[in-house]
C-alpha positions as a printed Julia matrix, in Angstrom:
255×3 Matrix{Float64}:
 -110.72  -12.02  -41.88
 -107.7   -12.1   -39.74
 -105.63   -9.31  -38.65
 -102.8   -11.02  -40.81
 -104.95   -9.72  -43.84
 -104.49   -6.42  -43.19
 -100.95   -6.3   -43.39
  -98.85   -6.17  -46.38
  -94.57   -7.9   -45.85
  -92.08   -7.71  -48.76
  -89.05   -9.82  -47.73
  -85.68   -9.62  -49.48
  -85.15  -12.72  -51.93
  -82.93  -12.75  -54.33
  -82.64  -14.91  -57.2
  -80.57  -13.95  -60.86
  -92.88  -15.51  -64.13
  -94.61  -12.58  -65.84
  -96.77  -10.13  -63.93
  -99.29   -7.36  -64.5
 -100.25   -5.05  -62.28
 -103.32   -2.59  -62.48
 -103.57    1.44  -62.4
 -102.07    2.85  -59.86
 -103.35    3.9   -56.56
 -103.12    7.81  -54.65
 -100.2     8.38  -53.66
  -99.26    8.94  -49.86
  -97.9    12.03  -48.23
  -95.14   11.33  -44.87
  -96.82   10.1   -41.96
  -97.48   11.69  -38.78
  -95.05   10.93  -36.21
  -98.21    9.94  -34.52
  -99.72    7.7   -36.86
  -96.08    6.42  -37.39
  -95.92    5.66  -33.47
  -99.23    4.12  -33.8
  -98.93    2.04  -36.55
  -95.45    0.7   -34.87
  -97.25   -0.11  -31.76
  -99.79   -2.24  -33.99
  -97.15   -4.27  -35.8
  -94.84   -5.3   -32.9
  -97.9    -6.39  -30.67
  -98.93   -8.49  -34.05
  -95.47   -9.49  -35.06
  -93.7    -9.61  -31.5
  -90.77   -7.52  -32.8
  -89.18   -4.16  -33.42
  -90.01   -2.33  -36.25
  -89.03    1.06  -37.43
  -90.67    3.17  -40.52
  -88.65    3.41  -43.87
  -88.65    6.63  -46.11
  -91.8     5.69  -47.31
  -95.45    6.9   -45.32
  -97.59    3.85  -43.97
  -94.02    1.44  -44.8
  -91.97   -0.04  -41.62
  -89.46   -2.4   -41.65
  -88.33   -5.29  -39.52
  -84.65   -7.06  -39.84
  -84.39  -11.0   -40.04
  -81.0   -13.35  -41.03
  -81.29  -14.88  -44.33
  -81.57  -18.09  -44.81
  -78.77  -18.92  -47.37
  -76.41  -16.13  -46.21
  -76.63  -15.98  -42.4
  -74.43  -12.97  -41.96
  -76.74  -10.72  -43.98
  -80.1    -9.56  -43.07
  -82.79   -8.68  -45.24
  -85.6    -5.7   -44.59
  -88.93   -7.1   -43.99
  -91.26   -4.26  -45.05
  -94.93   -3.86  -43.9
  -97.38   -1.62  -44.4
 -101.03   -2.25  -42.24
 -103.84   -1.69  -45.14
 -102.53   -5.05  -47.47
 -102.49   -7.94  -48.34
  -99.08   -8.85  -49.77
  -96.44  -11.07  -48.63
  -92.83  -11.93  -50.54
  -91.85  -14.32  -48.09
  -87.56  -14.81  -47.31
  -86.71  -17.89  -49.29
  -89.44  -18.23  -51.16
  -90.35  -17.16  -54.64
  -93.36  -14.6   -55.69
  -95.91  -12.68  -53.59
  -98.17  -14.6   -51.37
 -101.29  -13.65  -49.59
  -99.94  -12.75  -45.81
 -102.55  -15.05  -43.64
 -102.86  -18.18  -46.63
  -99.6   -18.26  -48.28
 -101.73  -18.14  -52.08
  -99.94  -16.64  -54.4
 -100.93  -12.85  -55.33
 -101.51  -11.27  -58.59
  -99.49   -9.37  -60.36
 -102.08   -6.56  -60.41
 -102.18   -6.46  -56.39
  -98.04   -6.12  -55.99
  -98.02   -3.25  -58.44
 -101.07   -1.47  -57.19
  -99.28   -1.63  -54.02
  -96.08   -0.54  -54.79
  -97.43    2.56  -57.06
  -99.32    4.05  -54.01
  -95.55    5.42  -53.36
  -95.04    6.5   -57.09
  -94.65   10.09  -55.83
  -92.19    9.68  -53.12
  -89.89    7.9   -55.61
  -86.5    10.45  -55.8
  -86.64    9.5   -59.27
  -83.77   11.89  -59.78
  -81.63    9.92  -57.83
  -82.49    6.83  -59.65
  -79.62    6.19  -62.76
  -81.17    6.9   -65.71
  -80.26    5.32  -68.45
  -81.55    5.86  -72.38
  -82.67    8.65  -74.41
  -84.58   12.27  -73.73
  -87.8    11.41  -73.88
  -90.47   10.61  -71.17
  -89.34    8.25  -68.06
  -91.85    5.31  -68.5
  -89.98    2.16  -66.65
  -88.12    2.07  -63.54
  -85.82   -1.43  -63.32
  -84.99   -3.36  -60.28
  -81.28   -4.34  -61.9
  -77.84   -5.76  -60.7
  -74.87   -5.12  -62.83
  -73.6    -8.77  -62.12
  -76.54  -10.18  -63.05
  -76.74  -12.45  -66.85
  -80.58  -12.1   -67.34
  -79.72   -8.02  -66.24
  -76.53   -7.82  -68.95
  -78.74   -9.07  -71.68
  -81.76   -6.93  -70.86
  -79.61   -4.08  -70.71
  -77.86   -4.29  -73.59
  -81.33   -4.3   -75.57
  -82.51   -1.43  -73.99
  -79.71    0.34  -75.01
  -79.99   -0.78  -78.44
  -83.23    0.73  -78.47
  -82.22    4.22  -77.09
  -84.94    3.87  -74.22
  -85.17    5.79  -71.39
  -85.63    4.22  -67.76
  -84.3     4.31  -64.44
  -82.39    2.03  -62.73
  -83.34    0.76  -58.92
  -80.19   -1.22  -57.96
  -80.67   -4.4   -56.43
  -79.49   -4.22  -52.78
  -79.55   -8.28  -51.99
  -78.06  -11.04  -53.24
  -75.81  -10.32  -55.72
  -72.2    -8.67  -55.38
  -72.97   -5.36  -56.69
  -74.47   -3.99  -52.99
  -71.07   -2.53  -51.51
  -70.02   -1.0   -54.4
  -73.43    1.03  -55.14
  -72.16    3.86  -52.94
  -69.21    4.08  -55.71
  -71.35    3.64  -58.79
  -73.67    6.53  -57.18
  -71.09    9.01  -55.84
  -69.41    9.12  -59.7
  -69.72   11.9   -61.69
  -71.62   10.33  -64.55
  -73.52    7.44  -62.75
  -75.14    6.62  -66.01
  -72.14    6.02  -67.54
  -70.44    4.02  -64.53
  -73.25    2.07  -64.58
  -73.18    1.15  -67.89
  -69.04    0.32  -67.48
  -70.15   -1.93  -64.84
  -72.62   -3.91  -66.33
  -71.03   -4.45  -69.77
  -66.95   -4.94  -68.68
  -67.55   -5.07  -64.81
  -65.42   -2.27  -64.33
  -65.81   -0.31  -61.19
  -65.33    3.07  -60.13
  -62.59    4.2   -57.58
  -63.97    4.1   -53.7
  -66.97    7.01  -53.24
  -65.2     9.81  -50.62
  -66.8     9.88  -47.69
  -68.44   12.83  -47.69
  -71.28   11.18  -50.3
  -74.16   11.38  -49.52
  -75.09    7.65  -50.83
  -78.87    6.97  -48.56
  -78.49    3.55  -48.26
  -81.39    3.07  -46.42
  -83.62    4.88  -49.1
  -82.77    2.46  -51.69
  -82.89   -0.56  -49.89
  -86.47    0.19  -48.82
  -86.69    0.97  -53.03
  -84.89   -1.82  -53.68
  -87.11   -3.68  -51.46
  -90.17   -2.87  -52.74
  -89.41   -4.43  -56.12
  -88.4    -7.76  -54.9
  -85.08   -7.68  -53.78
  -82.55   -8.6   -56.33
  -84.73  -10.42  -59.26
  -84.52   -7.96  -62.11
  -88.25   -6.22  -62.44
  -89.94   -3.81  -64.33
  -92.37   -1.48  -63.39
  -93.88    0.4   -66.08
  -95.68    3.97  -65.61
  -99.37    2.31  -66.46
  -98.5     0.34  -63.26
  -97.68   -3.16  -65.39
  -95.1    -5.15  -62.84
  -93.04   -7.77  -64.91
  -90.1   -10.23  -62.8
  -87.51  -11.02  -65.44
  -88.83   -9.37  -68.41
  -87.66  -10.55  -71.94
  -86.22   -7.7   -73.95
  -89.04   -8.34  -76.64
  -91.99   -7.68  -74.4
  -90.62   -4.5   -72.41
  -90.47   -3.32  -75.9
  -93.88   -4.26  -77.46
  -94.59   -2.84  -73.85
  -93.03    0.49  -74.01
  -93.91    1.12  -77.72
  -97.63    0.86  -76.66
  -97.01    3.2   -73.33
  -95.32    5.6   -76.26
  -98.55    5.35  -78.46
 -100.53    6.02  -75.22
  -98.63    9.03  -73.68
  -98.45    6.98  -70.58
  -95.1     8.23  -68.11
  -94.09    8.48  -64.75
């Protein structure tokens, strides 16, 4: 086994494939400043560049041009203790020393190890009262996220959006959608007219480096689903997430 097996790189793609994921894992605590030092030194003797760590313990984060939009870079995040790679410009998770693709089960294990350092408050919930049991990676300029959308809200459910950072034209106008009073209801303005909200002051508080590590995490811009019994799904149909959540309902299952 190579040392490229032990690490675990999400790249920014971003396109506008069904995938389960297993239970999750512990969640992490903040790292040390030591272990973050050491884990740094690790990675840019392996990788020959600079990283830095992202909100996220045991996550760091490199910064590399994209290939179709040259004046935009996209966060490369790594954590040591994987094996997961979404490669820039290419499609799906890959295995980071073979390029095979990975399971479904292995991206969402991985990403729910940071279940609990999710500001889930800070997400823009969306739907009814009950229990939060689906977080969505979504763009409000995005068809596939529209129609998905507008079922969900047929259906009164409750999620959380992630908004997608890359790709799409929504990213400098997230601070704005954010900073409103009502982001729910911005959002929801954006996504069915594509009306936006005035220009956020700039005293808000927007972390834009929080939810592009988030943002990140689920793939970059390709609306995805991640459901509280740790089920990852890229482009959902509307009819599965809501077999899906009915049997999550039936189970008690919620973040």
């Amino acid at each position: 086994m190579t040392l490229m097996r032990h690490l675990a790189v999400l790249t920014l793609t971003g396109l506008c494939t069904v995938l389960t994921a297993a239970a999750p894992a512990d969640a992490q605590t903040a790292s040390p400043p030591a272990t973050q030092r050491a884990d740094i030194e690790t990675l840019q003797r392996l990788y020959n560049e600079r990283f830095v760590a992202t909100p996220f313990a045991g996550l760091y984060q490199i910064d590399r041009p994209i290939p179709y939009s040259p004046r935009e870079t996209a966060p490369i995040l790594v954590t040591r203790d994987g094996e997961y790679s979404f490669n820039n410009g290419k499609l799906g998770a890959q295995q980071g020393d073979t390029g095979a693709p990975l399971s479904g089960s292995e991206w969402g294990a991985l990403v729910l190890r940071w279940r609990d350092q999710i500001r889930y408050s800070d997400l823009i919930q969306q739907g009814g009262n009950g229990p939060l049991r689906m977080l969505l990676l979504s763009a409000y300029d995005c068809p596939f996220s529209k129609k998905l959308e507008a079922a969900l809200a047929a259906a009164g459910t409750r999620y959380a959006i992630i908004p997608s950072t890359i790709g799409t034209a929504n990213k400098p106008f997230l601070p704005d959608i954010w900073c409103s009073p009502d982001r729910a209801a911005t959002w929801r303005r954006a996504i069915s007219t594509g009306a936006l909200p005035p220009r956020a002051s700039r005293s808000c508080r927007y972390d834009r480096r929080y939810f592009e590590t988030l943002s990140g995490m689920f793939g970059g811009s390709k609306p995805t689903a991640l459901f509280a019994d740790g089920t990852i799904v890229a482009s959902p149909s509307p009819a599965f997430v809501k077999q899906k959540l009915a049997t999550l309902s039936r189970q008690g299952i919620a973040f």
